Tab-separated table of C-alpha atoms and ligand atoms in Angstrom:
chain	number	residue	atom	x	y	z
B	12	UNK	CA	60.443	115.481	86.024
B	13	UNK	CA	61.326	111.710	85.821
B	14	UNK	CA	65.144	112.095	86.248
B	15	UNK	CA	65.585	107.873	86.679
B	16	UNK	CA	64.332	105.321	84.429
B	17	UNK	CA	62.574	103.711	87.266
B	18	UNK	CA	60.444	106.254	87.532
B	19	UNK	CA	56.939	106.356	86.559
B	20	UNK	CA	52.940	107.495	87.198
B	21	UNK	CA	50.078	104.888	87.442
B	22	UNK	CA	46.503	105.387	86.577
B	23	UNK	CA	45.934	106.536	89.952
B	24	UNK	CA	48.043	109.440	89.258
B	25	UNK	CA	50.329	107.932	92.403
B	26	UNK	CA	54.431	107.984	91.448
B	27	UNK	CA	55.464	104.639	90.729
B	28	UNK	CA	59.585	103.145	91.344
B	29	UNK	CA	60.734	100.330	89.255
B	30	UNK	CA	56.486	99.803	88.470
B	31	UNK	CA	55.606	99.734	92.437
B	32	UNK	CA	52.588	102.520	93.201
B	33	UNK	CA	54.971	104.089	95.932
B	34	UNK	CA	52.205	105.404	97.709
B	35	UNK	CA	50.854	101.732	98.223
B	36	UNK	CA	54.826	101.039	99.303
B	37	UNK	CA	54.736	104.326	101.788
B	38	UNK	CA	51.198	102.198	102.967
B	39	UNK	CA	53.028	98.889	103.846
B	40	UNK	CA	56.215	99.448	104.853
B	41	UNK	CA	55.604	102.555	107.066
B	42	UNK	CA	57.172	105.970	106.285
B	43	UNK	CA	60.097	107.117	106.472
B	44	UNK	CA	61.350	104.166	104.273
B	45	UNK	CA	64.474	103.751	102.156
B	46	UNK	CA	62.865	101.890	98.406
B	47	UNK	CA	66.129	100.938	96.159
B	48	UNK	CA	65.471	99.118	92.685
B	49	UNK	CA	67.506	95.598	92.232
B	50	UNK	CA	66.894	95.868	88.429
B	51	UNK	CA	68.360	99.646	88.003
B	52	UNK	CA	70.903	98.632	90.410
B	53	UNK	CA	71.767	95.423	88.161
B	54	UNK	CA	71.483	97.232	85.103
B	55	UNK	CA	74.166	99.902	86.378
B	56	UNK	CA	76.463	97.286	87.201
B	57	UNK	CA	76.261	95.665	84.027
B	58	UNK	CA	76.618	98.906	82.024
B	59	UNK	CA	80.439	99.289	84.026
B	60	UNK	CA	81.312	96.130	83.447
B	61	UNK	CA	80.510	95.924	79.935
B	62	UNK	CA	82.171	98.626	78.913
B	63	UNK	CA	85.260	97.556	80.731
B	64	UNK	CA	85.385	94.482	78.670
B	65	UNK	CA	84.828	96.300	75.313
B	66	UNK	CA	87.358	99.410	75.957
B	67	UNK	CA	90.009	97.332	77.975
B	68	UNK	CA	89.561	94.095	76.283
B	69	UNK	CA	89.043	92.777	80.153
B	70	UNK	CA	92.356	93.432	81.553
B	71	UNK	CA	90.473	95.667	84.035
B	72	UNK	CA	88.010	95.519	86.838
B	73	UNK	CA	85.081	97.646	88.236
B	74	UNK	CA	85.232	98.027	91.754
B	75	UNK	CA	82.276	99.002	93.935
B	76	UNK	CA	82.788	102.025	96.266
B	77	UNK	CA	80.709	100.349	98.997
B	78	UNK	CA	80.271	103.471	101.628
B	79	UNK	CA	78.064	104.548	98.829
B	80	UNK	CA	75.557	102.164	100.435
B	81	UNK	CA	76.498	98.809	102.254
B	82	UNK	CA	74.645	95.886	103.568
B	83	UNK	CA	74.667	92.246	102.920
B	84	UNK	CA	71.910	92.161	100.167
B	85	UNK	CA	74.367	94.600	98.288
B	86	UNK	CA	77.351	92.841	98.347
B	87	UNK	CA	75.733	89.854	97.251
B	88	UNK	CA	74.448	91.399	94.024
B	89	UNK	CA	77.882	93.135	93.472
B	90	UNK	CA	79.249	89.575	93.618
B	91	UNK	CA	76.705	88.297	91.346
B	92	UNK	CA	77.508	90.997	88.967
B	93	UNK	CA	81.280	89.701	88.903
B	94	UNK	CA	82.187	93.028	90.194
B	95	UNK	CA	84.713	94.154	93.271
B	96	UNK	CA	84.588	95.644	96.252
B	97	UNK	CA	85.889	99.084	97.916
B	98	UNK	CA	86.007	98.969	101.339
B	99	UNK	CA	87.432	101.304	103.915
B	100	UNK	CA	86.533	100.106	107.072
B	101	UNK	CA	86.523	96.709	109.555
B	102	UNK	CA	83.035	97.466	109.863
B	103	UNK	CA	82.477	97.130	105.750
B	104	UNK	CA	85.205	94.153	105.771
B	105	UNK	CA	82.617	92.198	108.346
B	106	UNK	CA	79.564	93.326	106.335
B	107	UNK	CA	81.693	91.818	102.953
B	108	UNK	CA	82.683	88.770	104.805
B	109	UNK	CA	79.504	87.768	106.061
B	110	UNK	CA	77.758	88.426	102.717
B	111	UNK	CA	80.247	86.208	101.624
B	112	UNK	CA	82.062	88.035	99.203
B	113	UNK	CA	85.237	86.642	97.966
B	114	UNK	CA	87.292	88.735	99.717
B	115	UNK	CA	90.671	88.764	97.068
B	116	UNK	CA	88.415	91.306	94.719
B	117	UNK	CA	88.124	93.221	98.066
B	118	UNK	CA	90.125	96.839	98.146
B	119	UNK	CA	90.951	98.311	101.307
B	120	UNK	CA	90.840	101.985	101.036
B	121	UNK	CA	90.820	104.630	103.611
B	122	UNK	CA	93.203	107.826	105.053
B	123	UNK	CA	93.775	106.182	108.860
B	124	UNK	CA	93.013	102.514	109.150
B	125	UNK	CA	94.197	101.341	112.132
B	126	UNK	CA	96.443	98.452	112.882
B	127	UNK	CA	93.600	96.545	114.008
B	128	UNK	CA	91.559	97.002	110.692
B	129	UNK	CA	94.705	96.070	108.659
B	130	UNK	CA	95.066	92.655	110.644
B	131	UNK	CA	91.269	92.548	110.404
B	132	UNK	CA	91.639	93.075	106.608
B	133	UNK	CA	95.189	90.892	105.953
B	134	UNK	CA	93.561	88.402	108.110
B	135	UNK	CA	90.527	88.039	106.138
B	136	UNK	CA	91.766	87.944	102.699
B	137	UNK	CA	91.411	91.172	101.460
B	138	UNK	CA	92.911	91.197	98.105
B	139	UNK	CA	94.573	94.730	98.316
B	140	UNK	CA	95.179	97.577	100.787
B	141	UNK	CA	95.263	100.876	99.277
B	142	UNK	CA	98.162	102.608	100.859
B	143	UNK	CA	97.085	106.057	101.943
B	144	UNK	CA	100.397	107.248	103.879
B	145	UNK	CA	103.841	106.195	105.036
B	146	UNK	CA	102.873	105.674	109.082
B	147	UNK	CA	100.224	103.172	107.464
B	148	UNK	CA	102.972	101.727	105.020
B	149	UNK	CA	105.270	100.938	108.499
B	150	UNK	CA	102.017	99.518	110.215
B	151	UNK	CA	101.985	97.113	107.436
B	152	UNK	CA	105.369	96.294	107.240
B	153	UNK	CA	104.989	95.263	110.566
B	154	UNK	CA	101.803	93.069	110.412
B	155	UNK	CA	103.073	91.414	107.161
B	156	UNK	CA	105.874	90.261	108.956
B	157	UNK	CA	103.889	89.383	112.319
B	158	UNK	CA	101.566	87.403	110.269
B	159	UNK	CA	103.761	85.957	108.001
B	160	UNK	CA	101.720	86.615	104.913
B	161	UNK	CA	102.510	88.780	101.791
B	162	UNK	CA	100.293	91.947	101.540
B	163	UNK	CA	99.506	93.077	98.024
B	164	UNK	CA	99.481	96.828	98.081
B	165	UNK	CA	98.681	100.014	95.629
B	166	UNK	CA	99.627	103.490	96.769
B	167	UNK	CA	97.307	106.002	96.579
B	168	UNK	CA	98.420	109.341	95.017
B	169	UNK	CA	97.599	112.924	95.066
B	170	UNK	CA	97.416	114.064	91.104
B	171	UNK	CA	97.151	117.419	91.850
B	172	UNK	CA	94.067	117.876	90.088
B	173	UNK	CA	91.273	120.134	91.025
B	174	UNK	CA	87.838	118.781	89.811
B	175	UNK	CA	84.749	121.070	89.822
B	176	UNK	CA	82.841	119.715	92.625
B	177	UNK	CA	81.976	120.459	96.387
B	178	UNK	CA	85.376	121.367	97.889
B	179	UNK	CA	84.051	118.434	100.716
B	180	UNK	CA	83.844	116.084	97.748
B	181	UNK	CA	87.213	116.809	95.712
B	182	UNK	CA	89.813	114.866	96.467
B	183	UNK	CA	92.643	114.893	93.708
B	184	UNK	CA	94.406	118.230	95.111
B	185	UNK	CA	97.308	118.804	96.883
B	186	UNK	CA	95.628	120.335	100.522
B	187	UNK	CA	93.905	116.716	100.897
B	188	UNK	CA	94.327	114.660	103.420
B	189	UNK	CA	94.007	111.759	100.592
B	190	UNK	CA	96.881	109.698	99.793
B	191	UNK	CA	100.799	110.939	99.035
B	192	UNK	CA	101.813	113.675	97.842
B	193	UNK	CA	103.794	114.093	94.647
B	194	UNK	CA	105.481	117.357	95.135
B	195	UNK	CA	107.152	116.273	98.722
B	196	UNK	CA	108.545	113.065	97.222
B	197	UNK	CA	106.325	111.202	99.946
B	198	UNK	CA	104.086	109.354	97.053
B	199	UNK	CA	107.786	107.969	95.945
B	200	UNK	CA	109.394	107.487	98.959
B	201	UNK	CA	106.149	104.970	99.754
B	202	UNK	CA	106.649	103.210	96.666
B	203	UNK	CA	110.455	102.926	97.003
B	204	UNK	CA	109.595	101.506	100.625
B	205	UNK	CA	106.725	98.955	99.499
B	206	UNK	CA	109.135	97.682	96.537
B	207	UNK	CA	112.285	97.008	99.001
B	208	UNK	CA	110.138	95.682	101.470
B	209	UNK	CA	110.068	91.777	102.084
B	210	UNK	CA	106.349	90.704	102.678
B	211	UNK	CA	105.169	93.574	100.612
B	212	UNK	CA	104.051	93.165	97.010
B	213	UNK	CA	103.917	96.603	95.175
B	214	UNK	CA	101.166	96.507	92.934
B	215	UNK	CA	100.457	99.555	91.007
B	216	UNK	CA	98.890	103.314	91.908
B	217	UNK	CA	95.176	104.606	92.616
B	218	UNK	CA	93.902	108.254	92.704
B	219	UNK	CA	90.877	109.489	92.672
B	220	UNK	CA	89.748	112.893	92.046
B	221	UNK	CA	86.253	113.415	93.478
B	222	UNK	CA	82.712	112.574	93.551
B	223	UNK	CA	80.020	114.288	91.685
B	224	UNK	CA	81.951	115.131	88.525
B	225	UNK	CA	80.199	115.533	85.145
B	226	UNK	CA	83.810	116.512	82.890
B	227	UNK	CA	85.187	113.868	81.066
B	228	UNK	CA	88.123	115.513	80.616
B	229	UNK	CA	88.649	116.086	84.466
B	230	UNK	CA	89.137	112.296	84.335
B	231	UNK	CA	90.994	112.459	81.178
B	232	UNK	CA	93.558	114.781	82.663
B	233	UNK	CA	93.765	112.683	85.970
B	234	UNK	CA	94.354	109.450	83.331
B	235	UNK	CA	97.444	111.643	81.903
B	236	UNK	CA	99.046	112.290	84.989
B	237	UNK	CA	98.590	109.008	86.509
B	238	UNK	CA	100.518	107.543	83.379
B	239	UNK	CA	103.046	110.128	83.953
B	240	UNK	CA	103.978	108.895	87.112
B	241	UNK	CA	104.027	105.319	86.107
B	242	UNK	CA	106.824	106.482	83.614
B	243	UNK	CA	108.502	108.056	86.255
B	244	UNK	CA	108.566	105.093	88.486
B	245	UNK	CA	109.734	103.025	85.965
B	246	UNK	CA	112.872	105.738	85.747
B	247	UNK	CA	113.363	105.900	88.893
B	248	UNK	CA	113.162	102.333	90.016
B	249	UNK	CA	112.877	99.922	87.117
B	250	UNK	CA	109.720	98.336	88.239
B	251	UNK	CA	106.826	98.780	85.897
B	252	UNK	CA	103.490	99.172	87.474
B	253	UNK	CA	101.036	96.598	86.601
B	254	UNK	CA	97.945	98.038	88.201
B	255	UNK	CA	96.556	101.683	87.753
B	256	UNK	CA	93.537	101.965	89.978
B	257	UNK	CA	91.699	105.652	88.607
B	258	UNK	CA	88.985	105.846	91.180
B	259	UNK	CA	85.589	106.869	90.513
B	260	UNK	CA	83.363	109.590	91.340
B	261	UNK	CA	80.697	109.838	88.274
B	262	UNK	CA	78.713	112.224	88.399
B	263	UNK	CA	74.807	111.256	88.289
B	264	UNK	CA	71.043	113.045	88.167
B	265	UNK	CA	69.381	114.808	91.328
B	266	UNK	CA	67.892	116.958	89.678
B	267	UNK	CA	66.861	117.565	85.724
B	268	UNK	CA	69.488	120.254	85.076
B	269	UNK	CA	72.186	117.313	85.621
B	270	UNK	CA	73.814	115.626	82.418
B	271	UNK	CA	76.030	112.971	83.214
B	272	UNK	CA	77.774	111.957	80.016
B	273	UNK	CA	76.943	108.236	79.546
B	274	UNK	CA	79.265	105.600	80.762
B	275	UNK	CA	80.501	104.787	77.789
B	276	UNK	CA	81.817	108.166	76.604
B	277	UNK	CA	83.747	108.093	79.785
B	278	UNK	CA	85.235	105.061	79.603
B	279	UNK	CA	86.233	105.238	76.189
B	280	UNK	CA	87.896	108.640	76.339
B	281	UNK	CA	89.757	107.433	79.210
B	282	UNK	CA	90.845	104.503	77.943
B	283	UNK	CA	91.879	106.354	74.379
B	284	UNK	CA	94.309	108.178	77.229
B	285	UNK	CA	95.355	105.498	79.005
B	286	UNK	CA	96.731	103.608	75.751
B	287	UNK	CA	98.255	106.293	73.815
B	288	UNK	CA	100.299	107.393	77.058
B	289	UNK	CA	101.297	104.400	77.854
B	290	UNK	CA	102.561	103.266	74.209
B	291	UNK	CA	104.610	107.031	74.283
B	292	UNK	CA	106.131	106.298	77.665
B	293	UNK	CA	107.321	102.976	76.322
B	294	UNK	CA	105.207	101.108	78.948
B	295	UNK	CA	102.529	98.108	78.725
B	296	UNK	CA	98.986	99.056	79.262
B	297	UNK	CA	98.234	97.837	82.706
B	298	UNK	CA	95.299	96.254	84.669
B	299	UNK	CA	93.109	99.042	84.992
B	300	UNK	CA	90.825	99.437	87.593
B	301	UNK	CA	87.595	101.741	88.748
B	302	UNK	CA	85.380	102.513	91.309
B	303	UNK	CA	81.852	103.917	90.916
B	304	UNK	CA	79.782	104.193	93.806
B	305	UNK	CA	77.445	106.835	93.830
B	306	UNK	CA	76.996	106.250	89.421
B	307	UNK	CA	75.450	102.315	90.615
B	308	UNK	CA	72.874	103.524	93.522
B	309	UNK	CA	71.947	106.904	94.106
B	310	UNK	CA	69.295	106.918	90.762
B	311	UNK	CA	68.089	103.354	92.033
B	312	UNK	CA	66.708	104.811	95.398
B	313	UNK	CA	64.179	106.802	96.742
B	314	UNK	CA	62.814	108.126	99.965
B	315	UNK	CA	59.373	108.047	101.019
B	316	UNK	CA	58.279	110.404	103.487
B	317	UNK	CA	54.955	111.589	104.944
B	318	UNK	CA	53.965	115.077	104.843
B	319	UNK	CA	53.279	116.326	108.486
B	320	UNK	CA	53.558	119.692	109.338
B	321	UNK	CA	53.289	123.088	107.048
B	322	UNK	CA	54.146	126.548	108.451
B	323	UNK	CA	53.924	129.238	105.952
B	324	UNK	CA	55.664	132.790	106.991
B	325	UNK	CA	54.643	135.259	104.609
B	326	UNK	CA	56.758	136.741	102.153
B	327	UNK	CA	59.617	134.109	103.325
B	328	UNK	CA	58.677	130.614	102.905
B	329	UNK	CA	56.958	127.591	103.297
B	330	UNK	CA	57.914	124.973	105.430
B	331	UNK	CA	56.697	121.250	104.696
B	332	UNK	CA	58.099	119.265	107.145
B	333	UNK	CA	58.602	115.726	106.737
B	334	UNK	CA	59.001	112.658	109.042
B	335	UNK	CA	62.816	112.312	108.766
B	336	UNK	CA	65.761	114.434	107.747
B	337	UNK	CA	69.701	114.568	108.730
B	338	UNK	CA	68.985	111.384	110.160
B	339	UNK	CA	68.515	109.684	107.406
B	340	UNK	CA	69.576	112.230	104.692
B	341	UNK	CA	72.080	114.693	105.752
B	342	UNK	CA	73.537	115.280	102.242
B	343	UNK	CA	71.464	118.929	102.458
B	344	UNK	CA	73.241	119.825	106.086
B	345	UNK	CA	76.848	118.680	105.032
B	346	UNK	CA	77.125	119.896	101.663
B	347	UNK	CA	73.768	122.130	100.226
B	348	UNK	CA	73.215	118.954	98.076
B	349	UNK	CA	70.192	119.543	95.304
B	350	UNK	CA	67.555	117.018	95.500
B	351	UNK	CA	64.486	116.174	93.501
B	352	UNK	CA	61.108	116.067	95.605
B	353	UNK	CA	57.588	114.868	94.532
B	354	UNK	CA	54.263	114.533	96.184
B	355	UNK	CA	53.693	110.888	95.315
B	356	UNK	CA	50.047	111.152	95.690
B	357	UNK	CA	49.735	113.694	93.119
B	358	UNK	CA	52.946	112.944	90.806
B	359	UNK	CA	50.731	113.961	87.897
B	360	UNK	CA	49.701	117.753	89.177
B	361	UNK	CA	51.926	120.651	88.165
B	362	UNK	CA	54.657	121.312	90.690
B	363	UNK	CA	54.524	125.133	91.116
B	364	UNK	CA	54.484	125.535	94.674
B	365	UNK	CA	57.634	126.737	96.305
B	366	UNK	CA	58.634	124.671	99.375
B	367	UNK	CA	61.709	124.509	101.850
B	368	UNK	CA	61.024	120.576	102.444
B	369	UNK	CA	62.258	120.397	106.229
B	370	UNK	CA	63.191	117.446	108.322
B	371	UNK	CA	61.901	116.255	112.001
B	372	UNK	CA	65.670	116.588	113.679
B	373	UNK	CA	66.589	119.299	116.174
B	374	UNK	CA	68.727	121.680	114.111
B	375	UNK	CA	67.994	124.442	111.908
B	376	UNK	CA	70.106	123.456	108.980
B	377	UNK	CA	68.160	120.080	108.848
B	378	UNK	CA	66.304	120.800	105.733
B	379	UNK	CA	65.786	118.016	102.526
B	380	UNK	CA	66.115	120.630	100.080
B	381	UNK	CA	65.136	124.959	100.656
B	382	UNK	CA	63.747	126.548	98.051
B	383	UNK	CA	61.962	123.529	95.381
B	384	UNK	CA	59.402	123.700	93.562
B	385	UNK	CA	56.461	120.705	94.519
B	386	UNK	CA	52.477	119.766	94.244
B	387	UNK	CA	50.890	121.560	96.365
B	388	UNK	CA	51.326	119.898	99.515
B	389	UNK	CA	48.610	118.790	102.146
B	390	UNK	CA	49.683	117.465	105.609
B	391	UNK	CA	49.432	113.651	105.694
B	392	UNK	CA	50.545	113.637	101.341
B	393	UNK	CA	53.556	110.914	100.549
B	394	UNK	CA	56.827	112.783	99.617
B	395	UNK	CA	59.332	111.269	97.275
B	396	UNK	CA	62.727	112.426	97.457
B	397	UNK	CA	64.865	110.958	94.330
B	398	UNK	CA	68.192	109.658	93.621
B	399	UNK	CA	68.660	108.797	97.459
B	400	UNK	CA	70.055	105.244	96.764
B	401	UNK	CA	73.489	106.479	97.571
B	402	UNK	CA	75.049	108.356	100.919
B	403	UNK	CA	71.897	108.397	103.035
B	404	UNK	CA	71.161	104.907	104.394
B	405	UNK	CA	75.250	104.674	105.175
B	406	UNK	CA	75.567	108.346	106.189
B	407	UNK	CA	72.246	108.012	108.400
B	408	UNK	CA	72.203	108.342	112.134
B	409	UNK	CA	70.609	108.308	115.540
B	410	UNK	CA	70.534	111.689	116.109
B	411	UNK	CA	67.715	112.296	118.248
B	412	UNK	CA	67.158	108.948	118.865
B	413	UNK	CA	65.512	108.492	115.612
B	414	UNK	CA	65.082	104.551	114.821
B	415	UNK	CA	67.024	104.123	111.135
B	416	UNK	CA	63.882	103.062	108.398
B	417	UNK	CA	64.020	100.171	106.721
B	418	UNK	CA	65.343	99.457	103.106
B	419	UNK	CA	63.053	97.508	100.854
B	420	UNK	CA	64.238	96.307	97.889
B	421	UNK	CA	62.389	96.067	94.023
B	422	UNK	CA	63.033	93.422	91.750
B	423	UNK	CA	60.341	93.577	88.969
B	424	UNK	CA	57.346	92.205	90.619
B	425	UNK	CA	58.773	91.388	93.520
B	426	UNK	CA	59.855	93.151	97.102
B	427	UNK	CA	61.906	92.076	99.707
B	428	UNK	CA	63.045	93.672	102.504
B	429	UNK	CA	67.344	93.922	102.718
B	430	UNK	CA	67.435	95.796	106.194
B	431	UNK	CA	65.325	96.147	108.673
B	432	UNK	CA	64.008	99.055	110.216
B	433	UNK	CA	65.157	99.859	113.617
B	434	UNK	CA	63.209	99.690	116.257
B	435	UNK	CA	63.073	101.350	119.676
B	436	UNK	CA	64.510	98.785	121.689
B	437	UNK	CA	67.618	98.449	119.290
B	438	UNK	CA	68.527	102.261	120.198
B	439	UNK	CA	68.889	101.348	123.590
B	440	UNK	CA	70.546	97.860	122.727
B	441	UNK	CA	74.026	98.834	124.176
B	442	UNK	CA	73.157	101.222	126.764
B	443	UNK	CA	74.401	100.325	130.369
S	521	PLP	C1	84.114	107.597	97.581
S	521	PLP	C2	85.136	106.973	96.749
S	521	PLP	C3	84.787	106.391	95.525
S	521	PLP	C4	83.410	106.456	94.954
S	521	PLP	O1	82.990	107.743	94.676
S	521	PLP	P1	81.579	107.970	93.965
S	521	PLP	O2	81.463	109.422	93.842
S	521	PLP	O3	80.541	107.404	94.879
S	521	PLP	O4	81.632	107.243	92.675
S	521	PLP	C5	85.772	105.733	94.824
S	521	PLP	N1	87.034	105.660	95.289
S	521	PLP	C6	87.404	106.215	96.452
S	521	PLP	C7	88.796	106.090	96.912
S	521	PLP	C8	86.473	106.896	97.211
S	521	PLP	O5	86.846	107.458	98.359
């Protein structure tokens, strides 16, 4: 059952999160409630970056994907854990700056920043923008010449790689609307641009090939192509690419039946690739680069809900319906996504009743997770969802005017919390 290592049960039976009684937390802090774990988070972070030092002898960098979950508190720690930064939006660029995060380990990604954002982003420091497509390549042209200021860019291609994954979370083919394309000549055409033009420093390439992705070799194969190209630029232009950004997208554990292979393994095998490629193609190796989002948070979060209403219809299902949903989760609604759920008042009873866990919000599809086996489950019981840390406070909404919950943050004995929970009068904040 305990998919996390911050997971636990107390005495009191009660499910406990980095050694918090979670029902005590659900108590305090009101339910629904976001609880993320500082020291799982930290731990994470220091797992990337250590194995970036031993595999690329620390001509590399680990970048986090930030829409995985953003706030102040989180850049901060990133910071503190001499990581980087993705970013792919002025919203995230403010969030960064006002955290302040040194803003040259920022990287602006995204498929249709607007001028504004990239004047937002040149503006403020941001150490590279992640060229997604040749309008955005002219914007930038434009604005580096406007502001007078060079603009360090990497191009993002497509590798033409189709990971197994959600076809909403796979990214690496051709029919994406991520990055250039190879095939078209668009991914060289952008680099051929970005080299001739003045205020525009060419950097090196990115790709990356998904989210949720348990093969190695997936990112193995991805490695192999992306060193291809670098040989091919280096035909085709002279100019050998010192940067080779290969994304992220590490697969972690909702549920038990998930086996990510450890960091390590991955980094290792990739780097084995990376090195032997680039020693037969006659290049250097270069400054590699990746970008884990989901692989640092989603373990080292939770969500606590309470239990409210249970409809059984016989011979379909049970319905436990819990005090949030979409609005703060809607992983299930977009994309069927499995999920782990407890009864954190009786973590320690056998969890043979079958439930569809469903959420408060106004649509049918607004369901936690159909079909799950949980305690048997009492109206007014604490629910734990798991592995929540990532892609549910920053993919959460208002939808039905439902106030966002608060995030509370563990670190060992202590609690703190990083974001508030909304209240009634901030929904109607900018109404007229
Ligand atoms: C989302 C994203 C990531 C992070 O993906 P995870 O699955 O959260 O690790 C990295 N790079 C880019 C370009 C992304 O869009």
């Amino acid at each position: 059952m305990f998919i996390s290592d911050s997971l636990g049960v107390n005495e009191s039976g009660h499910l406990t999160f980095g050694n918090h009684d979670t029902v005590e937390l659900a108590g305090k802090y009101k339910t629904p409630v976001y609880i993320m774990d500082e020291v799982l988070i930290r731990k994470n972070c220091r797992n990337f970056v250590t194995s970036m030092n031993e595999n690329y002898g620390g001509n590399g960098r680990v970048i986090y994907a930030s829409k995985a979950f953003s706030c102040k508190a989180m850049y901060k720690i990133i910071n503190e854990e001499n990581m980087g930064i993705d970013v792919v939006s002025g919203g995230e660029i403010y969030t960064a700056l006002k955290a302040g995060f040194p803003m040259e380990k920022a990287y602006f990604h995204g498929s249709n920043k607007s001028y504004d954002e990239l004047v937002f982003a040149v503006n403020s420091g941001v150490g590279r923008i992640m060229v997604d497509n040749l309008y955005e390549l002219e914007l930038l042209k434009q604005i580096s010449e406007e502001l007078d200021t060079v603009v360090n860019v990497i191009v993002r291609v497509k590798p033409g790689i189709e990971a197994e994954t959600h076809s909403f979370i796979m990214t690496g083919q051709t029919d994406s609307k991520f990055g250039l394309d190879l095939d078209t000549g668009d991914a060289m055409k952008a680099i051929k641009t970005a080299l001739d033009a003045e205020k525009i420093s060419f950097k090196g390439i990115h790709c990356h090939i998904g989210s949720q992705i348990f093969a190695v070799e997936s990112f193995m194969h991805a490695a192999k192509v992306m060193v291809g190209i670098m040989k091919d630029i280096k035909d085709e232009t002279g100019y050998e690419v010192e940067e080779l950004d290969i994304g992220g997208g590490f697969g972690i554990r909702y549920a038990e039946e998930h086996k990510p292979a450890p960091f390590n393994e991955y980094m290792k095998k990739v780097s084995v690739v990376i090195k032997e490629e680039c020693e037969k193609a006659g290049l250097k190796t270069p400054f590699v680069i990746i970008e884990p989002g989901r692989s640092i948070v989603a373990e080292a979060g939770i969500t606590l809900y309470t239990v409210g209403a249970i409809k059984t219809i016989p011979d379909v299902r049970t319905y436990v319906s819990v005090d949030g949903g979409m609005c703060d989760n809607p992983r299930y609604i977009l994309y069927q996504s499995k999920y782990t759920a407890i009864i954190a008042n009786k973590a320690n009873e056998k969890a043979d009743f079958l439930a569809t866990i469903a959420g408060k919000c106004c649509e049918s599809g607004d369901m936690i997770q159909e079909h799950t086996y949980i305690q048997k489950p009492e109206s007014g019981d604490i629910m734990a969802v798991l592995s929540t840390g990532a892609y549910n406070y920053s993919m959460s909404s208002n939808y039905n005017r439902n106030p966002r919950p608060a995030v509370v943050m563990l670190n060992g004995d202590e609690e703190r919390i990083v974001v508030k929970a909304e209240t009634y009068e901030d929904l109607i904040r900018n109404d007229m």
